CSV table of N, CA and C in Angstrom, one decimal:
chain,number,residue,atom,x,y,z
A,154,UNK,N,-58.4,-2.3,-8.0
A,154,UNK,CA,-58.1,-3.5,-7.2
A,154,UNK,C,-57.5,-4.6,-8.2
A,155,UNK,N,-56.4,-5.1,-7.8
A,155,UNK,CA,-55.7,-6.1,-8.6
A,155,UNK,C,-56.4,-7.5,-8.3
A,156,UNK,N,-56.8,-8.1,-9.4
A,156,UNK,CA,-57.6,-9.4,-9.3
A,156,UNK,C,-56.7,-10.6,-9.5
A,157,UNK,N,-55.6,-10.5,-10.3
A,157,UNK,CA,-54.8,-11.6,-10.7
A,157,UNK,C,-53.4,-11.6,-10.0
A,158,UNK,N,-52.6,-12.6,-10.4
A,158,UNK,CA,-51.2,-12.6,-9.9
A,158,UNK,C,-50.3,-12.6,-11.1
A,159,UNK,N,-49.0,-12.2,-10.9
A,159,UNK,CA,-48.1,-12.1,-12.0
A,159,UNK,C,-46.8,-12.8,-11.5
A,160,UNK,N,-46.2,-13.7,-12.4
A,160,UNK,CA,-45.0,-14.4,-12.1
A,160,UNK,C,-44.0,-14.1,-13.2
A,161,UNK,N,-42.8,-13.8,-12.7
A,161,UNK,CA,-41.6,-13.6,-13.6
A,161,UNK,C,-40.9,-14.9,-13.8
A,162,UNK,N,-40.6,-15.2,-15.1
A,162,UNK,CA,-39.9,-16.4,-15.4
A,162,UNK,C,-38.5,-16.0,-16.0
A,163,UNK,N,-37.5,-16.7,-15.7
A,163,UNK,CA,-36.2,-16.4,-16.3
A,163,UNK,C,-35.3,-17.7,-16.4
A,164,UNK,N,-34.5,-17.7,-17.4
A,164,UNK,CA,-33.6,-18.9,-17.6
A,164,UNK,C,-32.3,-18.4,-18.4
A,165,UNK,N,-31.2,-18.8,-17.9
A,165,UNK,CA,-30.0,-18.5,-18.7
A,165,UNK,C,-29.0,-19.7,-18.8
A,166,UNK,N,-29.5,-20.9,-18.7
A,166,UNK,CA,-28.6,-22.0,-18.9
A,166,UNK,C,-29.2,-23.0,-19.9
A,167,UNK,N,-28.4,-23.5,-20.8
A,167,UNK,CA,-28.7,-24.5,-21.8
A,167,UNK,C,-29.9,-24.1,-22.6
A,168,UNK,N,-31.0,-24.9,-22.7
A,168,UNK,CA,-32.1,-24.6,-23.6
A,168,UNK,C,-33.0,-23.6,-22.8
A,169,UNK,N,-32.7,-22.3,-22.9
A,169,UNK,CA,-33.4,-21.3,-22.1
A,169,UNK,C,-34.9,-21.3,-22.5
A,170,UNK,N,-35.2,-21.3,-23.8
A,170,UNK,CA,-36.6,-21.3,-24.2
A,170,UNK,C,-37.3,-22.5,-23.7
A,171,UNK,N,-36.7,-23.6,-23.8
A,171,UNK,CA,-37.2,-24.9,-23.4
A,171,UNK,C,-37.6,-24.9,-21.9
A,172,UNK,N,-36.7,-24.3,-21.1
A,172,UNK,CA,-37.0,-24.2,-19.7
A,172,UNK,C,-38.2,-23.3,-19.4
A,173,UNK,N,-38.3,-22.2,-20.1
A,173,UNK,CA,-39.5,-21.3,-19.9
A,173,UNK,C,-40.7,-22.1,-20.3
A,174,UNK,N,-40.7,-22.9,-21.4
A,174,UNK,CA,-41.9,-23.6,-21.8
A,174,UNK,C,-42.2,-24.7,-20.7
A,175,UNK,N,-41.2,-25.4,-20.2
A,175,UNK,CA,-41.4,-26.4,-19.2
A,175,UNK,C,-41.9,-25.8,-17.9
A,176,UNK,N,-41.5,-24.6,-17.6
A,176,UNK,CA,-42.0,-23.9,-16.4
A,176,UNK,C,-43.5,-23.6,-16.5
A,177,UNK,N,-43.9,-23.1,-17.7
A,177,UNK,CA,-45.3,-22.7,-17.9
A,177,UNK,C,-46.1,-24.0,-17.8
A,178,UNK,N,-45.6,-25.1,-18.5
A,178,UNK,CA,-46.3,-26.4,-18.4
A,178,UNK,C,-46.4,-26.9,-16.9
A,179,UNK,N,-45.3,-26.7,-16.2
A,179,UNK,CA,-45.3,-27.0,-14.8
A,179,UNK,C,-46.3,-26.3,-13.9
A,180,UNK,N,-46.5,-25.0,-14.3
A,180,UNK,CA,-47.5,-24.2,-13.5
A,180,UNK,C,-48.9,-24.7,-13.8
A,181,UNK,N,-49.1,-25.0,-15.1
A,181,UNK,CA,-50.4,-25.5,-15.5
A,181,UNK,C,-50.7,-26.9,-14.8
A,182,UNK,N,-49.7,-27.8,-14.8
A,182,UNK,CA,-49.8,-29.1,-14.2
A,182,UNK,C,-50.0,-28.9,-12.6
A,183,UNK,N,-49.5,-27.9,-12.0
A,183,UNK,CA,-49.6,-27.6,-10.6
A,183,UNK,C,-50.9,-27.0,-10.2
A,184,UNK,N,-51.8,-26.8,-11.2
A,184,UNK,CA,-53.1,-26.2,-10.9
A,184,UNK,C,-53.1,-24.7,-11.0
A,185,UNK,N,-52.1,-24.1,-11.4
A,185,UNK,CA,-52.1,-22.6,-11.5
A,185,UNK,C,-52.7,-22.3,-12.9
A,186,UNK,N,-53.7,-21.4,-12.9
A,186,UNK,CA,-54.4,-21.1,-14.1
A,186,UNK,C,-53.7,-19.9,-14.8
A,187,UNK,N,-52.8,-20.3,-15.7
A,187,UNK,CA,-52.1,-19.3,-16.5
A,187,UNK,C,-53.0,-18.8,-17.6
A,188,UNK,N,-53.3,-17.5,-17.6
A,188,UNK,CA,-54.3,-17.0,-18.6
A,188,UNK,C,-53.7,-16.1,-19.7
A,189,UNK,N,-52.5,-15.6,-19.4
A,189,UNK,CA,-51.8,-14.8,-20.5
A,189,UNK,C,-50.3,-14.9,-20.2
A,190,UNK,N,-49.5,-14.8,-21.3
A,190,UNK,CA,-48.1,-14.8,-21.3
A,190,UNK,C,-47.6,-13.6,-22.1
A,191,UNK,N,-46.5,-12.9,-21.6
A,191,UNK,CA,-45.9,-11.9,-22.3
A,191,UNK,C,-45.1,-12.5,-23.4
A,192,UNK,N,-44.5,-11.6,-24.3
A,192,UNK,CA,-43.5,-12.1,-25.2
A,192,UNK,C,-42.3,-12.5,-24.4
A,193,UNK,N,-41.3,-13.2,-25.0
A,193,UNK,CA,-40.1,-13.6,-24.4
A,193,UNK,C,-39.1,-12.5,-24.8
A,194,UNK,N,-38.2,-12.1,-23.8
A,194,UNK,CA,-37.2,-11.1,-24.0
A,194,UNK,C,-35.9,-11.6,-23.6
A,195,UNK,N,-34.9,-11.3,-24.4
A,195,UNK,CA,-33.5,-11.6,-24.1
A,195,UNK,C,-32.9,-10.4,-23.3
A,196,UNK,N,-32.3,-10.7,-22.2
A,196,UNK,CA,-31.9,-9.6,-21.2
A,196,UNK,C,-30.5,-9.9,-20.8
A,197,UNK,N,-29.8,-8.8,-20.5
A,197,UNK,CA,-28.5,-9.0,-19.9
A,197,UNK,C,-28.6,-9.1,-18.4
A,198,UNK,N,-27.7,-9.9,-17.8
A,198,UNK,CA,-27.7,-10.1,-16.4
A,198,UNK,C,-27.5,-8.7,-15.6
A,199,UNK,N,-28.2,-8.6,-14.5
A,199,UNK,CA,-28.0,-7.5,-13.6
A,199,UNK,C,-27.4,-8.0,-12.3
A,200,UNK,N,-26.8,-7.1,-11.6
A,200,UNK,CA,-26.2,-7.4,-10.3
A,200,UNK,C,-25.0,-8.4,-10.4
A,201,UNK,N,-25.3,-9.7,-10.6
A,201,UNK,CA,-24.2,-10.7,-10.9
A,201,UNK,C,-24.1,-10.8,-12.4
A,202,UNK,N,-23.1,-10.0,-12.9
A,202,UNK,CA,-23.1,-9.8,-14.4
A,202,UNK,C,-22.3,-10.8,-15.2
A,203,UNK,N,-21.4,-11.6,-14.5
A,203,UNK,CA,-20.6,-12.5,-15.3
A,203,UNK,C,-21.3,-13.8,-15.4
A,204,UNK,N,-22.3,-13.8,-16.3
A,204,UNK,CA,-23.1,-15.0,-16.6
A,204,UNK,C,-23.7,-14.8,-18.0
A,205,UNK,N,-24.3,-15.9,-18.6
A,205,UNK,CA,-24.9,-15.8,-19.9
A,205,UNK,C,-26.2,-14.9,-19.8
A,206,UNK,N,-26.6,-14.4,-21.0
A,206,UNK,CA,-27.8,-13.6,-21.0
A,206,UNK,C,-29.0,-14.5,-20.7
A,207,UNK,N,-30.1,-13.8,-20.2
A,207,UNK,CA,-31.3,-14.5,-19.8
A,207,UNK,C,-32.4,-14.4,-20.9
A,208,UNK,N,-33.3,-15.3,-20.9
A,208,UNK,CA,-34.6,-15.2,-21.5
A,208,UNK,C,-35.6,-15.0,-20.3
A,209,UNK,N,-36.4,-13.9,-20.5
A,209,UNK,CA,-37.4,-13.6,-19.4
A,209,UNK,C,-38.8,-13.4,-20.0
A,210,UNK,N,-39.8,-13.6,-19.2
A,210,UNK,CA,-41.1,-13.3,-19.6
A,210,UNK,C,-42.0,-13.2,-18.3
A,211,UNK,N,-43.2,-12.8,-18.4
A,211,UNK,CA,-44.2,-12.8,-17.3
A,211,UNK,C,-45.4,-13.5,-17.7
A,212,UNK,N,-45.9,-14.3,-16.7
A,212,UNK,CA,-47.2,-15.0,-16.8
A,212,UNK,C,-48.2,-14.4,-15.9
A,213,UNK,N,-49.4,-14.3,-16.4
A,213,UNK,CA,-50.5,-13.8,-15.6
A,213,UNK,C,-51.4,-15.0,-15.1
A,214,UNK,N,-51.6,-15.1,-13.8
A,214,UNK,CA,-52.4,-16.2,-13.3
A,214,UNK,C,-53.8,-15.7,-12.8
A,215,UNK,N,-54.8,-16.5,-13.1
A,215,UNK,CA,-56.2,-16.1,-12.8
A,215,UNK,C,-56.4,-16.1,-11.2
A,216,UNK,N,-56.7,-14.9,-10.7
A,216,UNK,CA,-56.8,-14.8,-9.2
A,216,UNK,C,-57.9,-15.6,-8.6
A,217,UNK,N,-59.0,-15.8,-9.3
A,217,UNK,CA,-60.1,-16.5,-8.6
A,217,UNK,C,-59.9,-17.9,-8.4
A,218,UNK,N,-58.8,-18.5,-9.0
A,218,UNK,CA,-58.5,-19.9,-8.9
A,218,UNK,C,-57.3,-20.2,-8.0
A,219,UNK,N,-56.7,-19.1,-7.5
A,219,UNK,CA,-55.4,-19.3,-6.8
A,219,UNK,C,-55.5,-19.7,-5.4
A,220,UNK,N,-54.6,-20.5,-5.0
A,220,UNK,CA,-54.4,-20.8,-3.6
A,220,UNK,C,-53.9,-19.6,-2.8
A,221,UNK,N,-53.4,-19.8,-1.6
A,221,UNK,CA,-52.8,-18.6,-0.9
A,221,UNK,C,-51.5,-18.3,-1.6
A,222,UNK,N,-50.9,-17.1,-1.3
A,222,UNK,CA,-49.6,-16.7,-1.9
A,222,UNK,C,-48.5,-17.7,-1.5
A,223,UNK,N,-48.6,-18.2,-0.3
A,223,UNK,CA,-47.5,-19.1,0.2
A,223,UNK,C,-47.6,-20.4,-0.5
A,224,UNK,N,-48.9,-20.9,-0.7
A,224,UNK,CA,-49.1,-22.2,-1.4
A,224,UNK,C,-48.7,-22.1,-2.9
A,225,UNK,N,-49.0,-20.9,-3.5
A,225,UNK,CA,-48.6,-20.6,-4.9
A,225,UNK,C,-47.1,-20.6,-5.0
A,226,UNK,N,-46.4,-19.9,-4.1
A,226,UNK,CA,-44.9,-19.9,-4.1
A,226,UNK,C,-44.3,-21.3,-3.9
A,227,UNK,N,-44.9,-22.1,-3.0
A,227,UNK,CA,-44.4,-23.4,-2.7
A,227,UNK,C,-44.5,-24.3,-4.0
A,228,UNK,N,-45.6,-24.1,-4.7
A,228,UNK,CA,-45.7,-24.9,-6.0
A,228,UNK,C,-44.7,-24.4,-7.0
A,229,UNK,N,-44.4,-23.1,-7.1
A,229,UNK,CA,-43.4,-22.6,-8.0
A,229,UNK,C,-42.0,-23.1,-7.6
A,230,UNK,N,-41.7,-23.2,-6.3
A,230,UNK,CA,-40.4,-23.7,-5.9
A,230,UNK,C,-40.2,-25.2,-6.2
A,231,UNK,N,-41.3,-25.9,-6.2
A,231,UNK,CA,-41.3,-27.3,-6.6
A,231,UNK,C,-41.0,-27.4,-8.1
A,232,UNK,N,-41.6,-26.5,-8.9
A,232,UNK,CA,-41.3,-26.5,-10.3
A,232,UNK,C,-39.8,-26.2,-10.6
A,233,UNK,N,-39.3,-25.2,-9.9
A,233,UNK,CA,-37.9,-24.9,-10.0
A,233,UNK,C,-37.0,-26.1,-9.7
A,234,UNK,N,-37.3,-26.8,-8.6
A,234,UNK,CA,-36.5,-27.9,-8.2
A,234,UNK,C,-36.6,-29.0,-9.3
A,235,UNK,N,-37.8,-29.3,-9.8
A,235,UNK,CA,-38.0,-30.3,-10.8
A,235,UNK,C,-37.2,-30.0,-12.1
A,236,UNK,N,-37.0,-28.7,-12.3
A,236,UNK,CA,-36.3,-28.4,-13.6
A,236,UNK,C,-34.8,-28.1,-13.3
A,237,UNK,N,-34.3,-28.6,-12.2
A,237,UNK,CA,-32.9,-28.6,-11.9
A,237,UNK,C,-32.3,-27.3,-11.4
A,238,UNK,N,-33.2,-26.5,-10.8
A,238,UNK,CA,-32.7,-25.2,-10.2
A,238,UNK,C,-31.8,-25.5,-9.0
A,239,UNK,N,-30.6,-24.9,-9.0
A,239,UNK,CA,-29.8,-24.9,-7.8
A,239,UNK,C,-29.5,-23.5,-7.4
A,240,UNK,N,-29.2,-23.3,-6.1
A,240,UNK,CA,-28.9,-22.0,-5.6
A,240,UNK,C,-27.5,-21.9,-5.0
A,241,UNK,N,-26.5,-22.3,-5.8
A,241,UNK,CA,-25.1,-22.4,-5.4
A,241,UNK,C,-24.6,-20.9,-5.3
A,242,UNK,N,-24.9,-20.1,-6.3
A,242,UNK,CA,-24.4,-18.7,-6.4
A,242,UNK,C,-25.6,-17.8,-6.3
A,243,UNK,N,-25.6,-17.0,-5.3
A,243,UNK,CA,-26.8,-16.0,-5.2
A,243,UNK,C,-26.8,-15.1,-6.5
A,244,UNK,N,-28.0,-15.1,-7.1
A,244,UNK,CA,-28.2,-14.3,-8.4
A,244,UNK,C,-27.4,-14.9,-9.5
A,245,UNK,N,-26.9,-16.1,-9.4
A,245,UNK,CA,-26.1,-16.7,-10.4
A,245,UNK,C,-26.9,-17.4,-11.5
A,246,UNK,N,-26.2,-18.1,-12.4
A,246,UNK,CA,-26.9,-18.8,-13.5
A,246,UNK,C,-27.9,-19.8,-13.0
A,247,UNK,N,-29.0,-20.0,-13.8
A,247,UNK,CA,-30.0,-20.9,-13.4
A,247,UNK,C,-30.8,-21.5,-14.6
A,248,UNK,N,-31.2,-22.7,-14.4
A,248,UNK,CA,-32.1,-23.3,-15.4
A,248,UNK,C,-33.4,-22.6,-15.5
A,249,UNK,N,-33.9,-22.3,-14.3
A,249,UNK,CA,-35.2,-21.6,-14.3
A,249,UNK,C,-35.3,-20.8,-13.0
A,250,UNK,N,-36.0,-19.7,-13.1
A,250,UNK,CA,-36.2,-18.8,-11.9
A,250,UNK,C,-37.7,-18.4,-12.0
A,251,UNK,N,-38.5,-18.6,-11.0
A,251,UNK,CA,-39.9,-18.2,-10.9
A,251,UNK,C,-40.0,-17.3,-9.8
A,252,UNK,N,-40.5,-16.1,-10.0
A,252,UNK,CA,-40.7,-15.1,-9.0
A,252,UNK,C,-42.1,-14.7,-8.9
A,253,UNK,N,-42.7,-14.7,-7.8
A,253,UNK,CA,-44.1,-14.2,-7.6
A,253,UNK,C,-43.9,-12.7,-7.4
A,254,UNK,N,-44.3,-12.0,-8.4
A,254,UNK,CA,-44.1,-10.5,-8.5
A,254,UNK,C,-45.2,-9.8,-7.8
A,255,UNK,N,-46.4,-10.1,-8.1
A,255,UNK,CA,-47.6,-9.4,-7.5
A,255,UNK,C,-48.7,-10.5,-7.4
A,256,UNK,N,-49.3,-10.5,-6.2
A,256,UNK,CA,-50.4,-11.4,-5.9
A,256,UNK,C,-51.6,-10.6,-5.5
A,257,UNK,N,-52.5,-10.3,-6.4
A,257,UNK,CA,-53.6,-9.5,-6.2
A,257,UNK,C,-53.1,-8.2,-5.5
A,258,UNK,N,-53.8,-7.7,-4.5
A,258,UNK,CA,-53.4,-6.5,-3.7
A,258,UNK,C,-52.7,-6.9,-2.5
A,259,UNK,N,-52.2,-8.1,-2.3
A,259,UNK,CA,-51.7,-8.6,-1.1
A,259,UNK,C,-50.3,-8.1,-0.8
A,260,UNK,N,-50.0,-7.9,0.4
A,260,UNK,CA,-48.7,-7.5,0.9
A,260,UNK,C,-48.2,-8.6,1.8
A,261,UNK,N,-46.9,-8.9,1.8
A,261,UNK,CA,-46.3,-9.9,2.7
A,261,UNK,C,-44.8,-9.5,2.9
A,262,UNK,N,-44.3,-9.6,4.1
A,262,UNK,CA,-42.9,-9.3,4.4
A,262,UNK,C,-42.4,-10.3,5.3
A,263,UNK,N,-42.6,-11.6,5.0
A,263,UNK,CA,-42.1,-12.7,5.8
A,263,UNK,C,-40.7,-13.1,5.3
A,264,UNK,N,-40.1,-14.0,6.0
A,264,UNK,CA,-38.8,-14.6,5.6
A,264,UNK,C,-39.0,-15.4,4.3
A,265,UNK,N,-40.2,-16.0,4.2
A,265,UNK,CA,-40.5,-16.9,3.1
A,265,UNK,C,-41.0,-16.2,1.8
A,266,UNK,N,-41.7,-15.0,2.0
A,266,UNK,CA,-42.4,-14.4,0.9
A,266,UNK,C,-42.5,-12.9,1.1
A,267,UNK,N,-42.0,-12.2,0.1
A,267,UNK,CA,-42.2,-10.7,0.1
A,267,UNK,C,-43.0,-10.3,-1.1
A,268,UNK,N,-44.1,-9.6,-0.8
A,268,UNK,CA,-45.1,-9.2,-1.9
A,268,UNK,C,-45.4,-7.8,-1.7
A,269,UNK,N,-45.5,-7.0,-2.7
A,269,UNK,CA,-45.0,-7.4,-4.1
A,269,UNK,C,-43.5,-7.6,-4.0
A,270,UNK,N,-43.0,-8.2,-5.1
A,270,UNK,CA,-41.6,-8.5,-5.1
A,270,UNK,C,-40.8,-7.2,-4.9
A,271,UNK,N,-39.8,-7.3,-3.9
A,271,UNK,CA,-39.2,-6.1,-3.5
A,271,UNK,C,-38.3,-5.3,-4.6
A,272,UNK,N,-37.9,-6.1,-5.6
A,272,UNK,CA,-37.0,-5.4,-6.6
A,272,UNK,C,-37.7,-5.2,-8.0
A,273,UNK,N,-39.0,-5.5,-8.0
A,273,UNK,CA,-39.8,-5.4,-9.2
A,273,UNK,C,-39.6,-4.0,-9.9
A,274,UNK,N,-39.7,-2.9,-9.2
A,274,UNK,CA,-39.7,-1.6,-9.8
A,274,UNK,C,-38.3,-1.2,-10.3
A,275,UNK,N,-37.3,-2.0,-9.9
A,275,UNK,CA,-35.9,-1.7,-10.2
A,275,UNK,C,-35.3,-2.5,-11.3
A,276,UNK,N,-36.1,-3.4,-12.0
A,276,UNK,CA,-35.6,-4.3,-12.9
A,276,UNK,C,-36.4,-4.2,-14.3
A,277,UNK,N,-35.7,-3.8,-15.3
A,277,UNK,CA,-36.3,-3.7,-16.6
A,277,UNK,C,-36.7,-5.1,-17.1
A,278,UNK,N,-35.9,-6.1,-16.8
A,278,UNK,CA,-36.3,-7.5,-17.3
A,278,UNK,C,-37.6,-8.0,-16.8
A,279,UNK,N,-38.1,-7.4,-15.7
A,279,UNK,CA,-39.5,-7.7,-15.2
A,279,UNK,C,-40.5,-6.6,-15.7
A,280,UNK,N,-40.1,-5.4,-15.7
A,280,UNK,CA,-41.0,-4.3,-16.0
A,280,UNK,C,-41.4,-4.3,-17.5
A,281,UNK,N,-40.5,-4.6,-18.4
A,281,UNK,CA,-40.8,-4.6,-19.8
A,281,UNK,C,-41.9,-5.6,-20.1
A,282,UNK,N,-41.7,-6.9,-19.8
A,282,UNK,CA,-42.8,-7.9,-20.1
A,282,UNK,C,-44.1,-7.6,-19.3
A,283,UNK,N,-44.0,-7.1,-18.0
A,283,UNK,CA,-45.1,-6.8,-17.2
A,283,UNK,C,-45.9,-5.6,-17.9
A,284,UNK,N,-45.2,-4.7,-18.4
A,284,UNK,CA,-45.8,-3.5,-19.0
A,284,UNK,C,-46.5,-4.0,-20.3
A,285,UNK,N,-46.0,-4.9,-21.0
A,285,UNK,CA,-46.6,-5.5,-22.2
A,285,UNK,C,-48.0,-6.0,-21.8
A,286,UNK,N,-48.1,-6.7,-20.7
A,286,UNK,CA,-49.4,-7.3,-20.3
A,286,UNK,C,-50.3,-6.4,-19.7
A,287,UNK,N,-49.8,-5.5,-18.7
A,287,UNK,CA,-50.7,-4.7,-17.9
A,287,UNK,C,-50.1,-3.3,-17.6
A,288,UNK,N,-49.9,-2.5,-18.6
A,288,UNK,CA,-49.3,-1.2,-18.4
A,288,UNK,C,-50.0,-0.3,-17.4
A,289,UNK,N,-51.3,-0.4,-17.2
A,289,UNK,CA,-52.0,0.4,-16.3
A,289,UNK,C,-52.2,-0.2,-14.9
A,290,UNK,N,-51.7,-1.4,-14.7
A,290,UNK,CA,-51.8,-2.0,-13.4
A,290,UNK,C,-51.0,-1.2,-12.4
A,291,UNK,N,-51.6,-0.8,-11.3
A,291,UNK,CA,-51.0,0.0,-10.3
A,291,UNK,C,-50.3,-0.8,-9.2
A,292,UNK,N,-49.0,-0.6,-9.0
A,292,UNK,CA,-48.2,-1.3,-8.0
A,292,UNK,C,-48.9,-1.1,-6.7
A,293,UNK,N,-49.2,-2.2,-6.0
A,293,UNK,CA,-50.0,-2.1,-4.7
A,293,UNK,C,-49.3,-1.4,-3.6
A,294,UNK,N,-48.0,-1.1,-3.6
A,294,UNK,CA,-47.3,-0.4,-2.6
A,294,UNK,C,-46.9,1.0,-3.1
A,295,UNK,N,-46.3,1.0,-4.3
A,295,UNK,CA,-45.8,2.3,-4.8
A,295,UNK,C,-46.9,3.2,-5.3
A,296,UNK,N,-48.1,2.6,-5.7
A,296,UNK,CA,-49.2,3.4,-6.1
A,296,UNK,C,-49.0,4.0,-7.5
A,297,UNK,N,-48.1,3.5,-8.3
A,297,UNK,CA,-47.9,4.0,-9.7
A,297,UNK,C,-48.1,2.8,-10.7
A,298,UNK,N,-48.6,3.2,-11.9
A,298,UNK,CA,-48.8,2.2,-12.9
A,298,UNK,C,-47.5,1.6,-13.4
A,299,UNK,N,-47.5,0.4,-13.9
A,299,UNK,CA,-46.3,-0.3,-14.3
A,299,UNK,C,-45.6,0.6,-15.4
A,300,UNK,N,-46.4,1.2,-16.3
A,300,UNK,CA,-45.7,2.0,-17.4
A,300,UNK,C,-44.9,3.1,-16.8
A,301,UNK,N,-45.4,3.7,-15.7
A,301,UNK,CA,-44.6,4.8,-15.1
A,301,UNK,C,-43.4,4.3,-14.4
A,302,UNK,N,-43.5,3.1,-13.7
A,302,UNK,CA,-42.3,2.5,-13.1
A,302,UNK,C,-41.3,2.2,-14.1
A,303,UNK,N,-41.7,1.7,-15.3
A,303,UNK,CA,-40.8,1.4,-16.4
A,303,UNK,C,-40.1,2.7,-16.9
A,304,UNK,N,-40.8,3.8,-17.0
A,304,UNK,CA,-40.3,5.0,-17.5
A,304,UNK,C,-39.3,5.6,-16.5
A,305,UNK,N,-39.6,5.4,-15.2
A,305,UNK,CA,-38.8,6.0,-14.1
A,305,UNK,C,-37.6,5.1,-13.7
A,306,UNK,N,-37.5,3.9,-14.0
A,306,UNK,CA,-36.5,3.0,-13.5
A,306,UNK,C,-35.1,3.5,-13.9
A,307,UNK,N,-34.2,3.3,-13.0
A,307,UNK,CA,-32.8,3.7,-13.2
A,307,UNK,C,-32.0,2.6,-14.0
A,308,UNK,N,-32.6,1.4,-14.0
A,308,UNK,CA,-32.0,0.2,-14.7
A,308,UNK,C,-32.0,0.5,-16.2
A,309,UNK,N,-30.8,0.5,-16.8
A,309,UNK,CA,-30.6,0.7,-18.2
A,309,UNK,C,-30.2,-0.6,-18.9
A,310,UNK,N,-30.3,-1.7,-18.3
A,310,UNK,CA,-29.9,-3.0,-18.9
A,310,UNK,C,-30.7,-3.3,-20.2
A,311,UNK,N,-30.1,-4.0,-21.1
A,311,UNK,CA,-30.6,-4.3,-22.4
A,311,UNK,C,-31.8,-5.4,-22.2
A,312,UNK,N,-32.9,-5.1,-22.8
A,312,UNK,CA,-34.1,-6.0,-22.8
A,312,UNK,C,-34.7,-5.9,-24.2
A,313,UNK,N,-34.5,-7.0,-25.0
A,313,UNK,CA,-34.9,-7.0,-26.4
A,313,UNK,C,-35.8,-8.2,-26.6
A,314,UNK,N,-36.9,-7.9,-27.4
A,314,UNK,CA,-37.8,-9.0,-27.7
A,314,UNK,C,-37.1,-10.1,-28.4
A,315,UNK,N,-37.3,-11.4,-28.0
A,315,UNK,CA,-36.5,-12.5,-28.5
A,315,UNK,C,-37.4,-13.3,-29.5
A,316,UNK,N,-36.7,-13.8,-30.5
A,316,UNK,CA,-37.3,-14.8,-31.4
A,316,UNK,C,-36.3,-15.9,-31.5
A,317,UNK,N,-36.8,-17.1,-31.8
A,317,UNK,CA,-35.9,-18.3,-31.9
A,317,UNK,C,-34.7,-18.1,-32.8
A,318,UNK,N,-34.9,-17.3,-33.9
A,318,UNK,CA,-33.8,-17.1,-34.8
A,318,UNK,C,-32.7,-16.3,-34.2
A,319,UNK,N,-32.9,-15.5,-33.1
A,319,UNK,CA,-31.9,-14.7,-32.6
A,319,UNK,C,-31.2,-15.4,-31.4
A,320,UNK,N,-31.6,-16.6,-31.1
A,320,UNK,CA,-31.0,-17.2,-29.9
A,320,UNK,C,-29.6,-17.8,-30.3
A,321,UNK,N,-28.6,-17.3,-29.6
A,321,UNK,CA,-27.2,-17.7,-29.9
A,321,UNK,C,-26.6,-18.5,-28.7
A,322,UNK,N,-27.2,-18.7,-27.6
A,322,UNK,CA,-26.6,-19.3,-26.5
A,322,UNK,C,-26.9,-20.8,-26.3
A,323,UNK,N,-27.9,-21.2,-27.0
A,323,UNK,CA,-28.3,-22.6,-26.8
A,323,UNK,C,-27.5,-23.6,-27.7
């Protein structure tokens, strides 16, 4: 049984690492109990490919202190808005993107919230940092551990651990 929640963070505009840091700070300020962070990874864009590379990571939130999934998502959307997120181009460049990937064992398929995130198993930029944190976590719908989903994904996009000395886009 999954006890915690997992949030994907991504940025590909201006100070990408700064936006990730501000988003983590925003989650803490919003009362979300961030208990672990993955490494930061530089990733190439998928689907909408004509944009700068991303920095991505995953945050683990303590489940016992969480509000409902809808309230958690609402707080995450407010953080995105505060950090200048616009939605002009679907899947396009953004200052920050916060995705609720997994929320305990909960399932949701509403217009506002889909849980677990519907494209989680198809995206290396999510699976690699999630695998770093919880490789044996079993996907609540697919019934497979994250490490197996990573091994099986058809996504071959580049995902490389990032360090500040390798950042060339800021």
